[in-house]
Amino acid sequence: GRVTGERLWAVIPVKRFGAAKMRLADVLSSEDRSALAEVMMRDALSAAVECDAVAGILVVTCDRNAAAIAAAAGAEVVQMASDSGHSPAAEAGVAALGGRASTALILSTDIPLVRSADIALLASLHAPAPAVTLARAAVDAGTNALVVSPPDIIGFHFGHDSEARHIEAARQAGARVRSVT
């Protein structure tokens, strides 16, 4: 279980809405893809806001609309100059946390219907530091969410087959590793 007094911050990288969901370009218009990206970002943000395990939320984005939604929900915003990708955005978010968090949850907005209970469960499965807990993406062996203590214990390697890369980085860092589906 989680260590009492541990400060868990959620870091949510958000792509520019208009550039999101390109793999759906054959079936959805750019307006629909943008609307879907916004809904999924709102779901992830709401789940983090409603989760008692989360002490604070930091959204990393270059999208003004996403930044406004995040700020309205009480999240801190790290404004990026451009879409640098999920891993660099996650690293920028962790850097912006400074010493405020003993643990960071990197939460993808690509998780359909994510709930606060999902985040709470992931947090409860996380071992005391040094530790890395992954929520594996069923589709591409990627990483849907990543809990890291301390927040900068590993570099981030999101994308296809990222579960294996995150596990290897965690082992090299001497962290306890757990992967869940």
mmCIF file of C-alpha atoms in Angstrom:
data_model
loop_
_atom_site.group_PDB
_atom_site.id
_atom_site.type_symbol
_atom_site.label_atom_id
_atom_site.label_comp_id
_atom_site.label_asym_id
_atom_site.label_seq_id
_atom_site.Cartn_x
_atom_site.Cartn_y
_atom_site.Cartn_z
ATOM 1 C CA GLY A 1 0.000 0.000 0.000
ATOM 2 C CA ARG A 2 0.905 3.650 -0.086
ATOM 3 C CA VAL A 3 3.114 5.221 2.512
ATOM 4 C CA THR A 4 1.256 7.604 4.813
ATOM 5 C CA GLY A 5 2.112 11.208 4.076
ATOM 6 C CA GLU A 6 3.274 10.446 0.543
ATOM 7 C CA ARG A 7 2.390 13.300 -1.800
ATOM 8 C CA LEU A 8 1.109 11.966 -5.115
ATOM 9 C CA TRP A 9 0.767 14.461 -7.943
ATOM 10 C CA ALA A 10 -0.871 13.607 -11.253
ATOM 11 C CA VAL A 11 0.974 14.802 -14.358
ATOM 12 C CA ILE A 12 -1.268 14.789 -17.435
ATOM 13 C CA PRO A 13 0.389 15.453 -20.808
ATOM 14 C CA VAL A 14 -2.184 16.747 -23.328
ATOM 15 C CA LYS A 15 -1.583 17.025 -27.078
ATOM 16 C CA ARG A 16 -3.007 19.920 -29.040
ATOM 17 C CA PHE A 17 -6.628 18.860 -29.540
ATOM 18 C CA GLY A 18 -6.482 19.464 -33.287
ATOM 19 C CA ALA A 19 -3.455 17.154 -33.658
ATOM 20 C CA ALA A 20 -4.835 14.328 -31.546
ATOM 21 C CA LYS A 21 -6.302 10.991 -32.634
ATOM 22 C CA MET A 22 -4.719 11.053 -36.105
ATOM 23 C CA ARG A 23 -5.112 7.266 -36.369
ATOM 24 C CA LEU A 24 -8.870 7.920 -36.550
ATOM 25 C CA ALA A 25 -8.561 10.289 -39.529
ATOM 26 C CA ASP A 26 -10.224 7.763 -41.847
ATOM 27 C CA VAL A 27 -13.392 7.639 -39.746
ATOM 28 C CA LEU A 28 -13.613 11.003 -37.947
ATOM 29 C CA SER A 29 -13.345 14.571 -39.193
ATOM 30 C CA SER A 30 -10.711 16.810 -37.647
ATOM 31 C CA GLU A 31 -13.472 18.558 -35.644
ATOM 32 C CA ASP A 32 -14.708 15.215 -34.298
ATOM 33 C CA ARG A 33 -11.163 14.080 -33.449
ATOM 34 C CA SER A 34 -10.582 17.360 -31.627
ATOM 35 C CA ALA A 35 -13.873 16.985 -29.716
ATOM 36 C CA LEU A 36 -13.001 13.383 -28.788
ATOM 37 C CA ALA A 37 -9.549 14.437 -27.542
ATOM 38 C CA GLU A 38 -11.167 17.132 -25.387
ATOM 39 C CA VAL A 39 -13.713 14.703 -23.892
ATOM 40 C CA MET A 40 -10.979 12.178 -23.082
ATOM 41 C CA MET A 41 -8.825 14.892 -21.498
ATOM 42 C CA ARG A 42 -11.798 16.038 -19.396
ATOM 43 C CA ASP A 43 -12.379 12.405 -18.277
ATOM 44 C CA ALA A 44 -8.758 11.958 -17.169
ATOM 45 C CA LEU A 45 -8.755 15.340 -15.442
ATOM 46 C CA SER A 46 -12.039 14.635 -13.625
ATOM 47 C CA ALA A 47 -10.779 11.227 -12.479
ATOM 48 C CA ALA A 48 -7.651 12.857 -11.021
ATOM 49 C CA VAL A 49 -9.631 15.699 -9.398
ATOM 50 C CA GLU A 50 -12.050 13.243 -7.763
ATOM 51 C CA CYS A 51 -9.336 10.880 -6.476
ATOM 52 C CA ASP A 52 -8.481 11.361 -2.792
ATOM 53 C CA ALA A 53 -5.019 9.838 -3.362
ATOM 54 C CA VAL A 54 -4.059 12.789 -5.616
ATOM 55 C CA ALA A 55 -2.610 15.814 -3.799
ATOM 56 C CA GLY A 56 -2.248 17.978 -6.899
ATOM 57 C CA ILE A 57 -2.585 17.959 -10.679
ATOM 58 C CA LEU A 58 -0.283 19.359 -13.302
ATOM 59 C CA VAL A 59 -1.357 19.469 -16.964
ATOM 60 C CA VAL A 60 1.363 19.872 -19.593
ATOM 61 C CA THR A 61 0.104 21.176 -22.934
ATOM 62 C CA CYS A 62 0.591 23.618 -25.778
ATOM 63 C CA ASP A 63 -3.194 23.761 -26.381
ATOM 64 C CA ARG A 64 -4.810 26.951 -25.037
ATOM 65 C CA ASN A 65 -8.227 25.314 -24.705
ATOM 66 C CA ALA A 66 -6.745 22.365 -22.756
ATOM 67 C CA ALA A 67 -4.855 24.813 -20.530
ATOM 68 C CA ALA A 68 -8.066 26.753 -19.803
ATOM 69 C CA ILE A 69 -9.994 23.543 -18.994
ATOM 70 C CA ALA A 70 -7.192 22.391 -16.682
ATOM 71 C CA ALA A 71 -6.964 25.738 -14.893
ATOM 72 C CA ALA A 72 -10.756 25.847 -14.424
ATOM 73 C CA ALA A 73 -10.557 22.395 -12.783
ATOM 74 C CA GLY A 74 -7.929 23.663 -10.344
ATOM 75 C CA ALA A 75 -4.931 22.055 -12.036
ATOM 76 C CA GLU A 76 -1.603 23.756 -12.436
ATOM 77 C CA VAL A 77 -0.624 24.231 -16.093
ATOM 78 C CA VAL A 78 2.783 23.940 -17.700
ATOM 79 C CA GLN A 79 2.482 25.643 -21.070
ATOM 80 C CA MET A 80 4.683 24.074 -23.756
ATOM 81 C CA ALA A 81 5.713 25.977 -26.880
ATOM 82 C CA SER A 82 4.782 23.050 -29.140
ATOM 83 C CA ASP A 83 3.651 19.413 -29.108
ATOM 84 C CA SER A 84 6.933 17.818 -28.081
ATOM 85 C CA GLY A 85 5.462 14.357 -27.523
ATOM 86 C CA HIS A 86 4.161 12.444 -24.520
ATOM 87 C CA SER A 87 7.540 11.560 -22.968
ATOM 88 C CA PRO A 88 9.100 15.057 -23.127
ATOM 89 C CA ALA A 89 5.824 16.552 -21.828
ATOM 90 C CA ALA A 90 5.836 14.078 -18.917
ATOM 91 C CA GLU A 91 9.460 14.953 -18.145
ATOM 92 C CA ALA A 92 8.636 18.690 -18.241
ATOM 93 C CA GLY A 93 5.751 18.060 -15.829
ATOM 94 C CA VAL A 94 7.943 16.118 -13.405
ATOM 95 C CA ALA A 95 10.594 18.867 -13.569
ATOM 96 C CA ALA A 96 7.915 21.475 -12.784
ATOM 97 C CA LEU A 97 6.864 19.538 -9.666
ATOM 98 C CA GLY A 98 10.161 20.314 -8.017
ATOM 99 C CA GLY A 99 10.155 18.868 -4.505
ATOM 100 C CA ARG A 100 6.392 19.096 -3.983
ATOM 101 C CA ALA A 101 5.721 15.447 -4.816
ATOM 102 C CA SER A 102 7.293 12.280 -3.475
ATOM 103 C CA THR A 103 5.376 10.343 -6.139
ATOM 104 C CA ALA A 104 4.134 11.239 -9.605
ATOM 105 C CA LEU A 105 1.368 9.591 -11.615
ATOM 106 C CA ILE A 106 1.845 10.142 -15.344
ATOM 107 C CA LEU A 107 -1.684 9.765 -16.687
ATOM 108 C CA SER A 108 -2.445 9.393 -20.378
ATOM 109 C CA THR A 109 -5.607 10.956 -21.767
ATOM 110 C CA ASP A 110 -5.917 7.928 -24.078
ATOM 111 C CA ILE A 111 -7.648 5.814 -21.435
ATOM 112 C CA PRO A 112 -11.364 5.585 -22.265
ATOM 113 C CA LEU A 113 -13.699 6.051 -19.309
ATOM 114 C CA VAL A 114 -10.939 6.274 -16.681
ATOM 115 C CA ARG A 115 -12.381 6.747 -13.157
ATOM 116 C CA SER A 116 -10.980 8.020 -9.868
ATOM 117 C CA ALA A 117 -11.270 4.452 -8.501
ATOM 118 C CA ASP A 118 -8.825 3.306 -11.202
ATOM 119 C CA ILE A 119 -6.277 5.910 -10.071
ATOM 120 C CA ALA A 120 -6.841 5.040 -6.391
ATOM 121 C CA LEU A 121 -6.291 1.339 -7.138
ATOM 122 C CA LEU A 122 -3.084 2.047 -9.054
ATOM 123 C CA ALA A 123 -1.846 4.248 -6.194
ATOM 124 C CA SER A 124 -2.695 1.542 -3.630
ATOM 125 C CA LEU A 125 -0.682 -1.054 -5.595
ATOM 126 C CA HIS A 126 2.374 1.210 -5.672
ATOM 127 C CA ALA A 127 5.218 0.169 -3.369
ATOM 128 C CA PRO A 128 7.239 2.589 -1.227
ATOM 129 C CA ALA A 129 10.107 4.362 -3.024
ATOM 130 C CA PRO A 130 12.102 3.511 -5.000
ATOM 131 C CA ALA A 131 9.271 2.107 -7.072
ATOM 132 C CA VAL A 132 7.644 2.125 -10.508
ATOM 133 C CA THR A 133 4.091 0.875 -11.119
ATOM 134 C CA LEU A 134 2.754 0.635 -14.672
ATOM 135 C CA ALA A 135 -0.730 0.262 -16.088
ATOM 136 C CA ARG A 136 -0.091 -1.639 -19.307
ATOM 137 C CA ALA A 137 -1.981 -0.774 -22.490
ATOM 138 C CA ALA A 138 -3.554 -3.972 -23.798
ATOM 139 C CA VAL A 139 -3.359 -2.922 -27.432
ATOM 140 C CA ASP A 140 0.327 -2.175 -28.102
ATOM 141 C CA ALA A 141 2.180 -3.164 -24.896
ATOM 142 C CA GLY A 142 2.392 0.547 -24.214
ATOM 143 C CA THR A 143 1.915 2.357 -20.903
ATOM 144 C CA ASN A 144 -1.449 3.973 -20.029
ATOM 145 C CA ALA A 145 -0.322 5.239 -16.640
ATOM 146 C CA LEU A 146 2.892 5.207 -14.690
ATOM 147 C CA VAL A 147 3.416 5.799 -10.959
ATOM 148 C CA VAL A 148 6.993 6.733 -10.051
ATOM 149 C CA SER A 149 8.664 7.316 -6.664
ATOM 150 C CA PRO A 150 10.646 9.490 -6.649
ATOM 151 C CA PRO A 151 9.137 11.275 -9.661
ATOM 152 C CA ASP A 152 12.443 11.482 -11.525
ATOM 153 C CA ILE A 153 13.602 7.896 -10.870
ATOM 154 C CA ILE A 154 13.423 6.998 -14.586
ATOM 155 C CA GLY A 155 13.254 8.718 -17.939
ATOM 156 C CA PHE A 156 9.998 8.233 -19.812
ATOM 157 C CA HIS A 157 9.621 6.102 -22.954
ATOM 158 C CA PHE A 158 5.919 6.258 -23.899
ATOM 159 C CA GLY A 159 4.601 4.710 -27.099
ATOM 160 C CA HIS A 160 4.493 1.259 -28.693
ATOM 161 C CA ASP A 161 6.158 -1.403 -26.456
ATOM 162 C CA SER A 162 6.894 1.193 -23.771
ATOM 163 C CA GLU A 163 5.991 -1.203 -20.948
ATOM 164 C CA ALA A 164 9.205 -3.187 -21.549
ATOM 165 C CA ARG A 165 11.301 0.003 -21.809
ATOM 166 C CA HIS A 166 9.833 1.403 -18.560
ATOM 167 C CA ILE A 167 10.381 -1.913 -16.732
ATOM 168 C CA GLU A 168 14.001 -2.063 -17.892
ATOM 169 C CA ALA A 169 14.620 1.568 -16.850
ATOM 170 C CA ALA A 170 13.076 0.858 -13.443
ATOM 171 C CA ARG A 171 15.234 -2.245 -12.919
ATOM 172 C CA GLN A 172 18.363 -0.310 -13.886
ATOM 173 C CA ALA A 173 17.381 2.351 -11.336
ATOM 174 C CA GLY A 174 17.029 -0.301 -8.615
ATOM 175 C CA ALA A 175 13.288 0.310 -8.222
ATOM 176 C CA ARG A 176 10.592 -2.158 -7.230
ATOM 177 C CA VAL A 177 8.547 -2.787 -10.387
ATOM 178 C CA ARG A 178 4.919 -3.775 -10.759
ATOM 179 C CA SER A 179 2.920 -3.982 -13.980
ATOM 180 C CA VAL A 180 -0.867 -4.243 -13.962
ATOM 181 C CA THR A 181 -3.507 -4.424 -16.683
#
